[in-house]
Amino acid sequence: MASNMNDLIKLSREYGSDPGWVVAGGGNTSWKDGDVLYVKASGYPLATIGEDGFARMDRRKLAAIWETAYPEGDDAADVAERERLVLQDMMNARIPGEERRPSVETLLHDLLPWPLVVHLHPTLVNGLTCGVDGPQKAKELFGNDAVWIPVTDPGYILAKVIKESLEDRTSRGLSIPDYIFLANHGVFAGGDDAEEVRQNYERLQKKLTGQIVRKPGDMPKETLFLREKSLVDEIAGEFFGGEISWKFITGGELDRFTTSTEGASALLGCLTPDHIVYAGPGAVYVDSVDADRLKHTLEEYVEVWGKPPNVILINDGKGLQGALVMARGEKSLENAVLLLENALEVCVYTESFGGPLLLEERFIRFIVNWEVENYRSALASG
Ligand SMILES: [Zn+2]
C-alpha cells in the first residue's frame, strides 16, 4: 500500500512516545513523495510531531550533494569546514519557502530506498550496538539482513559510509538490508508502508529479547541530599551560570556504579551521542564531598571539557552513595536524569552482548563541539 503523510505522523508519534524506542527528542523519521523528502526537523520531538514538524527537501538537490567535492582531511579544521559546507548545501536543498532545519541525518534518509524511514535509539537495540560482541552477534542473528556500521561521525560522513556499504552489497548481489545498526548509536529500518515498518521493528525486538540474559532492575530514586545542600546551590550554581537545577538519586541499578572508580567506569565515559548531548561527556566519581572538593572537581572537569559535569557519582564510605545530577534549568535536568537512567538500562542489556563498549574520546569531542547537536540540545531544553 502506498504510504502518506498520515502514516509518517502516526509512526513517528507511536515510536516517539515510547521511551523504550527513543528518549529526549532523539531519533528521526522521513517519508519520500516523488521528488520531495519530508524529514523530521530539528527541535520537533517525534512524540508530538505533526505535519509542521517535517522539513520539505528537494531530493534532486540532495542527490547533487554526492557530486560535490568537499574537503577530505580529518583534522579538526577540515572536518569543521566540510560540515559547514555540507550543512550549507543541505539548507539550500530545502524546497523554496521551507525554513525549518532538517535533521542532521537528512542525507542518509534520502539515500535509503524505503519510502518510510524510521531511525530510533532503542534501549534494547543499544544493548547490542554498545556491546563488545555487537558486530559478531548482529551477524549471527541477522546474517545478510542487517548491516553493521562502526562508530562514525554523524551527518555527511555517516551517510557516505552507509552509501558505500549499500553499494558494496549491491555489487555482491545482495538486496537492501532490513536493518542498519549504527555502533554506539541506534538503528535505521523502514518499509513501503507503516505496517511493514512496524513488522520490521517487532521482529527486531523479538529476536533481541530472545538473547537477553538479564533485564534492567529498579531505577534509582530521588532522595534528600541534606548534607552540603547549600554547597551545591552556591558552588555548582556558579558553574551553571546561576540557573542550576539538581537532584540527588540513589539505589537500584545505579548502586553497582557507585562502589568504586573501577565500578563506575562505564558511566565515566559515554555509550551514545544522546548520552553525550543530554547527560554530558561522562560522569565524575568522588569519594568525598565538601566545598573544596566539589569546587576542585568542577574546575577540573571544565578544564577538560569546557563545561561542568552533569553527573557526579558519590560514595564517601560513610553512607552517602548516589549520583548528583545537575543541569541548567529543570528541562535539562529532566533529560540528564533520563539519559543517566537510559545508560543504566543499556549497560544491563550489554551484559547479553559481551559488556559495554564506550565511545572513544575523539568522537566524544567531535559531538561536544558539534554545533548542530548543541542546537538540538538548546531547543530541547526550551
Ligand atoms: Zn540517531
Tab-separated table of C-alpha atoms and ligand atoms in Angstrom:
chain	number	residue	atom	x	y	z
A	1	MET	CA	0.000	0.000	0.000
A	2	ALA	CA	1.297	3.471	-0.790
A	3	SER	CA	2.316	5.453	2.271
A	4	ASN	CA	1.345	9.025	3.034
A	5	MET	CA	1.910	11.918	5.440
A	6	ASN	CA	-0.564	10.399	7.901
A	7	ASP	CA	1.473	7.198	8.107
A	8	LEU	CA	4.582	9.245	8.777
A	9	ILE	CA	2.946	11.213	11.596
A	10	LYS	CA	1.355	8.125	13.162
A	11	LEU	CA	4.551	6.094	13.109
A	12	SER	CA	6.596	8.999	14.442
A	13	ARG	CA	4.255	9.513	17.387
A	14	GLU	CA	3.927	5.805	18.127
A	15	TYR	CA	7.671	5.233	18.437
A	16	GLY	CA	8.449	8.705	19.751
A	17	SER	CA	6.147	8.380	22.766
A	18	ASP	CA	7.642	5.089	23.967
A	19	PRO	CA	10.905	5.639	25.899
A	20	GLY	CA	11.942	2.066	25.061
A	21	TRP	CA	12.351	3.191	21.439
A	22	VAL	CA	13.696	6.697	21.825
A	23	VAL	CA	14.271	9.280	24.598
A	24	ALA	CA	14.642	13.061	24.925
A	25	GLY	CA	13.546	14.037	21.440
A	26	GLY	CA	16.113	11.824	19.687
A	27	GLY	CA	15.533	9.702	16.596
A	28	ASN	CA	14.111	10.865	13.301
A	29	THR	CA	11.723	9.793	10.563
A	30	SER	CA	11.010	10.588	6.936
A	31	TRP	CA	8.714	9.927	4.008
A	32	LYS	CA	9.500	10.166	0.302
A	33	ASP	CA	6.838	11.521	-2.008
A	34	GLY	CA	8.285	11.587	-5.529
A	35	ASP	CA	10.982	14.249	-5.615
A	36	VAL	CA	10.118	15.548	-2.145
A	37	LEU	CA	11.559	14.191	1.085
A	38	TYR	CA	9.673	15.070	4.257
A	39	VAL	CA	12.198	14.700	7.081
A	40	LYS	CA	11.917	15.470	10.780
A	41	ALA	CA	13.092	18.997	11.514
A	42	SER	CA	15.420	19.705	14.447
A	43	GLY	CA	13.628	20.607	17.650
A	44	TYR	CA	10.350	18.769	16.990
A	45	PRO	CA	10.142	15.678	19.252
A	46	LEU	CA	8.704	12.615	17.495
A	47	ALA	CA	6.189	12.051	20.313
A	48	THR	CA	4.134	15.133	19.459
A	49	ILE	CA	5.165	15.828	15.878
A	50	GLY	CA	2.636	16.975	13.262
A	51	GLU	CA	2.949	17.871	9.619
A	52	ASP	CA	4.563	21.173	10.626
A	53	GLY	CA	7.465	19.261	12.219
A	54	PHE	CA	8.779	17.980	8.903
A	55	ALA	CA	11.118	19.910	6.628
A	56	ARG	CA	10.442	19.594	2.895
A	57	MET	CA	13.523	18.778	0.865
A	58	ASP	CA	14.209	18.695	-2.873
A	59	ARG	CA	15.593	15.196	-3.456
A	60	ARG	CA	17.297	16.238	-6.705
A	61	LYS	CA	19.323	18.839	-4.816
A	62	LEU	CA	20.149	16.337	-2.071
A	63	ALA	CA	21.386	13.898	-4.721
A	64	ALA	CA	23.606	16.648	-6.157
A	65	ILE	CA	25.487	16.799	-2.821
A	66	TRP	CA	27.062	13.458	-3.761
A	67	GLU	CA	28.514	15.059	-6.905
A	68	THR	CA	30.134	17.846	-4.890
A	69	ALA	CA	33.760	17.675	-3.718
A	70	TYR	CA	34.248	18.620	-0.055
A	71	PRO	CA	37.489	18.864	1.967
A	72	GLU	CA	38.564	15.295	2.733
A	73	GLY	CA	41.080	15.546	5.597
A	74	ASP	CA	40.186	14.585	9.123
A	75	ASP	CA	41.991	17.196	11.178
A	76	ALA	CA	39.676	19.490	13.092
A	77	ALA	CA	39.801	22.368	10.602
A	78	ASP	CA	38.989	20.144	7.590
A	79	VAL	CA	36.157	18.456	9.452
A	80	ALA	CA	34.644	21.766	10.545
A	81	GLU	CA	34.919	23.219	7.045
A	82	ARG	CA	33.406	20.109	5.443
A	83	GLU	CA	30.485	20.042	7.877
A	84	ARG	CA	29.894	23.753	7.330
A	85	LEU	CA	29.790	23.372	3.544
A	86	VAL	CA	27.557	20.289	3.621
A	87	LEU	CA	25.198	21.972	6.067
A	88	GLN	CA	25.004	24.970	3.755
A	89	ASP	CA	24.225	22.755	0.739
A	90	MET	CA	21.661	20.842	2.758
A	91	MET	CA	19.930	24.039	3.813
A	92	ASN	CA	19.917	25.077	0.148
A	93	ALA	CA	18.292	21.763	-0.774
A	94	ARG	CA	15.124	22.810	1.030
A	95	ILE	CA	12.018	23.463	-1.031
A	96	PRO	CA	11.752	27.243	-1.578
A	97	GLY	CA	9.988	28.802	1.398
A	98	GLU	CA	10.967	25.988	3.774
A	99	GLU	CA	12.501	27.480	6.928
A	100	ARG	CA	12.761	24.542	9.273
A	101	ARG	CA	16.148	22.995	9.946
A	102	PRO	CA	16.190	19.426	8.564
A	103	SER	CA	17.549	16.576	10.699
A	104	VAL	CA	21.321	16.148	10.601
A	105	GLU	CA	20.669	12.697	9.126
A	106	THR	CA	18.706	14.051	6.142
A	107	LEU	CA	21.217	12.876	3.532
A	108	LEU	CA	21.037	9.385	4.947
A	109	HIS	CA	17.230	9.346	4.970
A	110	ASP	CA	17.250	10.398	1.340
A	111	LEU	CA	19.596	7.677	0.122
A	112	LEU	CA	17.766	4.828	1.864
A	113	PRO	CA	15.381	3.210	-0.629
A	114	TRP	CA	12.399	2.760	1.726
A	115	PRO	CA	9.520	5.261	1.268
A	116	LEU	CA	9.120	5.387	5.062
A	117	VAL	CA	12.264	5.524	7.199
A	118	VAL	CA	12.260	5.314	10.990
A	119	HIS	CA	15.530	5.874	12.841
A	120	LEU	CA	15.474	5.117	16.569
A	121	HIS	CA	17.776	4.770	19.564
A	122	PRO	CA	16.038	1.813	21.263
A	123	THR	CA	17.345	0.851	24.698
A	124	LEU	CA	17.291	-2.866	23.885
A	125	VAL	CA	18.898	-2.426	20.462
A	126	ASN	CA	21.598	-0.234	22.004
A	127	GLY	CA	22.443	-3.151	24.283
A	128	LEU	CA	23.587	-4.743	21.011
A	129	THR	CA	25.091	-1.633	19.362
A	130	CYS	CA	27.040	-0.743	22.548
A	131	GLY	CA	28.079	-4.342	23.220
A	132	VAL	CA	31.645	-5.600	22.869
A	133	ASP	CA	30.302	-8.560	20.854
A	134	GLY	CA	27.785	-6.412	18.943
A	135	PRO	CA	29.129	-6.855	15.391
A	136	GLN	CA	29.559	-10.607	15.766
A	137	LYS	CA	26.146	-11.074	17.434
A	138	ALA	CA	24.431	-8.995	14.754
A	139	LYS	CA	25.939	-11.246	12.095
A	140	GLU	CA	24.891	-14.389	13.949
A	141	LEU	CA	21.325	-13.210	14.494
A	142	PHE	CA	20.577	-11.332	11.271
A	143	GLY	CA	23.096	-12.539	8.690
A	144	ASN	CA	22.746	-10.588	5.445
A	145	ASP	CA	19.502	-8.970	6.628
A	146	ALA	CA	21.488	-6.419	8.579
A	147	VAL	CA	24.444	-4.110	8.081
A	148	TRP	CA	26.749	-3.086	10.927
A	149	ILE	CA	28.222	0.408	10.727
A	150	PRO	CA	31.149	1.093	13.088
A	151	VAL	CA	31.235	4.342	15.094
A	152	THR	CA	31.217	7.130	12.511
A	153	ASP	CA	30.937	10.918	12.723
A	154	PRO	CA	27.290	11.861	12.208
A	155	GLY	CA	25.982	13.811	9.230
A	156	TYR	CA	27.773	13.692	5.885
A	157	ILE	CA	30.409	11.098	6.814
A	158	LEU	CA	27.871	8.668	8.262
A	159	ALA	CA	25.682	8.996	5.163
A	160	LYS	CA	28.727	8.434	2.942
A	161	VAL	CA	29.846	5.326	4.849
A	162	ILE	CA	26.342	3.827	4.624
A	163	LYS	CA	26.023	4.748	0.945
A	164	GLU	CA	29.260	2.891	0.203
A	165	SER	CA	28.212	-0.060	2.322
A	166	LEU	CA	24.911	-0.391	0.419
A	167	GLU	CA	26.684	-0.040	-2.937
A	168	ASP	CA	29.072	-2.766	-1.877
A	169	ARG	CA	26.125	-5.056	-1.098
A	170	THR	CA	24.553	-4.354	-4.462
A	171	SER	CA	27.809	-5.219	-6.208
A	172	ARG	CA	27.776	-8.562	-4.374
A	173	GLY	CA	24.211	-9.272	-5.489
A	174	LEU	CA	22.665	-8.624	-2.056
A	175	SER	CA	19.420	-6.721	-1.657
A	176	ILE	CA	18.690	-3.860	0.723
A	177	PRO	CA	19.089	-4.996	4.374
A	178	ASP	CA	16.178	-4.848	6.824
A	179	TYR	CA	18.284	-3.182	9.497
A	180	ILE	CA	21.215	-0.822	9.569
A	181	PHE	CA	22.843	-0.977	13.005
A	182	LEU	CA	24.925	2.030	13.977
A	183	ALA	CA	27.503	1.112	16.612
A	184	ASN	CA	27.008	3.089	19.850
A	185	HIS	CA	24.033	4.924	18.386
A	186	GLY	CA	20.887	3.088	17.221
A	187	VAL	CA	19.209	1.592	14.172
A	188	PHE	CA	17.632	2.512	10.833
A	189	ALA	CA	14.743	0.498	9.422
A	190	GLY	CA	11.910	1.265	7.054
A	191	GLY	CA	9.319	-0.060	4.669
A	192	ASP	CA	6.849	0.618	1.902
A	193	ASP	CA	4.088	1.359	4.393
A	194	ALA	CA	3.530	1.801	8.129
A	195	GLU	CA	2.607	-1.845	8.653
A	196	GLU	CA	5.845	-3.058	7.136
A	197	VAL	CA	7.856	-0.716	9.359
A	198	ARG	CA	6.031	-1.991	12.464
A	199	GLN	CA	6.605	-5.608	11.454
A	200	ASN	CA	10.312	-4.986	10.945
A	201	TYR	CA	10.704	-3.364	14.349
A	202	GLU	CA	8.619	-6.058	16.032
A	203	ARG	CA	10.791	-8.777	14.525
A	204	LEU	CA	13.913	-6.950	15.674
A	205	GLN	CA	12.611	-6.590	19.215
A	206	LYS	CA	11.585	-10.218	19.395
A	207	LYS	CA	14.896	-11.504	18.170
A	208	LEU	CA	16.933	-9.414	20.601
A	209	THR	CA	14.622	-10.127	23.546
A	210	GLY	CA	15.349	-13.807	22.993
A	211	GLN	CA	19.045	-13.092	23.672
A	212	ILE	CA	18.662	-11.172	26.923
A	213	VAL	CA	20.238	-12.825	29.965
A	214	ARG	CA	19.209	-10.100	32.431
A	215	LYS	CA	16.633	-7.328	32.279
A	216	PRO	CA	17.169	-3.927	33.925
A	217	GLY	CA	16.040	-3.830	37.553
A	218	ASP	CA	14.804	-0.814	39.544
A	219	MET	CA	15.883	2.659	38.581
A	220	PRO	CA	17.409	4.978	41.218
A	221	LYS	CA	15.076	7.252	43.193
A	222	GLU	CA	15.397	10.839	44.232
A	223	THR	CA	16.403	11.228	47.841
A	224	LEU	CA	17.211	14.138	50.137
A	225	PHE	CA	20.763	15.390	49.960
A	226	LEU	CA	20.720	17.121	53.323
A	227	ARG	CA	24.423	17.411	53.813
A	228	GLU	CA	26.060	20.188	51.850
A	229	LYS	CA	22.809	21.175	50.167
A	230	SER	CA	23.716	24.852	50.102
A	231	LEU	CA	27.120	23.924	48.684
A	232	VAL	CA	25.531	22.584	45.542
A	233	ASP	CA	23.389	25.681	45.138
A	234	GLU	CA	26.258	28.054	45.710
A	235	ILE	CA	29.346	26.367	44.368
A	236	ALA	CA	27.916	24.340	41.494
A	237	GLY	CA	25.472	27.168	40.782
A	238	GLU	CA	28.368	29.383	39.747
A	239	PHE	CA	29.460	26.856	37.141
A	240	PHE	CA	25.977	26.612	35.660
A	241	GLY	CA	25.546	30.347	35.375
A	242	GLY	CA	23.350	30.572	38.461
A	243	GLU	CA	20.422	28.724	36.843
A	244	ILE	CA	21.299	25.374	38.362
A	245	SER	CA	18.695	22.646	38.839
A	246	TRP	CA	19.838	19.476	40.545
A	247	LYS	CA	18.747	16.333	42.316
A	248	PHE	CA	20.405	13.512	44.181
A	249	ILE	CA	19.386	9.999	43.152
A	250	THR	CA	20.348	6.679	44.645
A	251	GLY	CA	19.561	2.950	44.659
A	252	GLY	CA	18.512	0.397	42.051
A	253	GLU	CA	20.808	-0.250	39.105
A	254	LEU	CA	22.855	2.836	39.992
A	255	ASP	CA	24.362	1.188	43.081
A	256	ARG	CA	26.647	-1.013	41.014
A	257	PHE	CA	28.307	2.135	39.647
A	258	THR	CA	28.907	3.877	42.965
A	259	THR	CA	31.094	1.304	44.684
A	260	SER	CA	34.485	2.448	43.342
A	261	THR	CA	36.091	4.281	40.415
A	262	GLU	CA	36.515	0.934	38.655
A	263	GLY	CA	32.873	0.057	39.254
A	264	ALA	CA	31.852	3.436	37.855
A	265	SER	CA	33.902	3.124	34.660
A	266	ALA	CA	31.008	2.563	32.228
A	267	LEU	CA	29.444	5.850	33.381
A	268	LEU	CA	32.703	7.825	33.348
A	269	GLY	CA	32.592	7.554	29.563
A	270	CYS	CA	29.715	7.659	27.071
A	271	LEU	CA	27.684	4.991	25.280
A	272	THR	CA	25.941	7.005	22.543
A	273	PRO	CA	25.651	10.586	21.229
A	274	ASP	CA	22.374	11.025	23.181
A	275	HIS	CA	24.256	10.400	26.407
A	276	ILE	CA	26.888	12.977	25.462
A	277	VAL	CA	24.338	15.596	24.453
A	278	TYR	CA	21.961	15.259	27.397
A	279	ALA	CA	23.986	13.804	30.283
A	280	GLY	CA	27.368	15.316	29.393
A	281	PRO	CA	30.637	13.825	28.148
A	282	GLY	CA	30.971	11.389	31.053
A	283	ALA	CA	30.363	11.422	34.817
A	284	VAL	CA	32.903	12.104	37.574
A	285	TYR	CA	33.469	9.859	40.585
A	286	VAL	CA	34.342	11.313	44.006
A	287	ASP	CA	34.791	9.697	47.423
A	288	SER	CA	34.042	12.813	49.461
A	289	VAL	CA	32.002	15.976	49.070
A	290	ASP	CA	32.982	19.189	50.780
A	291	ALA	CA	33.251	22.724	49.468
A	292	ASP	CA	36.848	22.457	48.301
A	293	ARG	CA	36.425	19.037	46.755
A	294	LEU	CA	33.290	19.985	44.850
A	295	LYS	CA	34.803	23.193	43.531
A	296	HIS	CA	38.002	21.438	42.508
A	297	THR	CA	36.090	18.619	40.784
A	298	LEU	CA	34.032	21.090	38.796
A	299	GLU	CA	37.046	23.210	37.860
A	300	GLU	CA	38.970	20.192	36.649
A	301	TYR	CA	36.075	18.996	34.515
A	302	VAL	CA	35.556	22.417	32.959
A	303	GLU	CA	39.233	22.498	32.082
A	304	VAL	CA	38.928	19.202	30.200
A	305	TRP	CA	35.504	19.623	28.569
A	306	GLY	CA	34.783	23.343	28.573
A	307	LYS	CA	31.617	22.838	30.615
A	308	PRO	CA	30.651	21.500	34.066
A	309	PRO	CA	29.663	17.835	34.528
A	310	ASN	CA	26.006	16.813	34.631
A	311	VAL	CA	26.629	13.762	36.787
A	312	ILE	CA	28.827	13.377	39.875
A	313	LEU	CA	28.897	9.854	41.285
A	314	ILE	CA	29.500	9.901	45.025
A	315	ASN	CA	30.459	7.316	47.610
A	316	ASP	CA	32.006	8.770	50.757
A	317	GLY	CA	32.218	5.410	52.529
A	318	LYS	CA	30.023	6.808	55.307
A	319	GLY	CA	26.628	6.154	53.781
A	320	LEU	CA	26.453	8.906	51.186
A	321	GLN	CA	26.151	6.975	47.934
A	322	GLY	CA	24.431	8.027	44.721
A	323	ALA	CA	24.545	10.463	41.829
A	324	LEU	CA	24.308	14.217	41.981
A	325	VAL	CA	22.717	15.204	38.676
A	326	MET	CA	22.985	18.873	37.735
A	327	ALA	CA	21.923	20.963	34.755
A	328	ARG	CA	20.939	24.425	33.686
A	329	GLY	CA	17.176	24.558	34.175
A	330	GLU	CA	14.533	21.937	35.007
A	331	LYS	CA	14.033	20.602	31.471
A	332	SER	CA	17.745	19.922	31.020
A	333	LEU	CA	17.867	18.268	34.431
A	334	GLU	CA	14.970	16.005	33.478
A	335	ASN	CA	16.804	14.987	30.294
A	336	ALA	CA	20.088	14.413	32.147
A	337	VAL	CA	18.361	12.064	34.633
A	338	LEU	CA	16.530	10.336	31.773
A	339	LEU	CA	19.765	9.671	29.894
A	340	LEU	CA	21.592	8.546	33.029
A	341	GLU	CA	18.798	6.018	33.606
A	342	ASN	CA	18.942	5.048	29.958
A	343	ALA	CA	22.703	4.431	30.313
A	344	LEU	CA	21.998	2.153	33.290
A	345	GLU	CA	19.483	0.170	31.224
A	346	VAL	CA	21.682	-0.055	28.144
A	347	CYS	CA	24.555	-1.255	30.365
A	348	VAL	CA	22.357	-4.074	31.674
A	349	TYR	CA	21.388	-5.100	28.122
A	350	THR	CA	25.032	-5.086	27.018
A	351	GLU	CA	25.589	-7.897	29.548
A	352	SER	CA	23.892	-10.106	26.950
A	353	PHE	CA	26.270	-8.884	24.233
A	354	GLY	CA	29.728	-9.034	25.823
A	355	GLY	CA	29.526	-5.996	28.144
A	356	PRO	CA	29.622	-2.251	27.399
A	357	LEU	CA	31.964	-0.750	24.827
A	358	LEU	CA	32.366	3.012	25.290
A	359	LEU	CA	32.868	5.728	22.694
A	360	GLU	CA	36.402	6.971	22.100
A	361	GLU	CA	37.365	10.404	23.364
A	362	ARG	CA	37.948	11.765	19.867
A	363	PHE	CA	34.360	11.004	18.941
A	364	ILE	CA	33.017	12.463	22.191
A	365	ARG	CA	34.922	15.681	21.484
A	366	PHE	CA	33.507	15.789	17.977
A	367	ILE	CA	29.970	15.660	19.366
A	368	VAL	CA	30.663	18.116	22.188
A	369	ASN	CA	31.964	20.615	19.676
A	370	TRP	CA	29.357	19.930	17.128
A	371	GLU	CA	27.275	22.967	16.501
A	372	VAL	CA	24.304	21.018	15.206
A	373	GLU	CA	23.966	18.885	18.330
A	374	ASN	CA	24.323	21.941	20.524
A	375	TYR	CA	21.465	23.472	18.637
A	376	ARG	CA	19.345	20.374	19.211
A	377	SER	CA	20.035	20.298	22.946
A	378	ALA	CA	19.326	24.026	23.217
A	379	LEU	CA	15.939	23.542	21.568
A	380	ALA	CA	15.058	20.508	23.670
A	381	SER	CA	15.700	22.474	26.866
A	382	GLY	CA	13.409	25.194	25.601
B	1	ZN	ZN	20.317	8.916	15.836
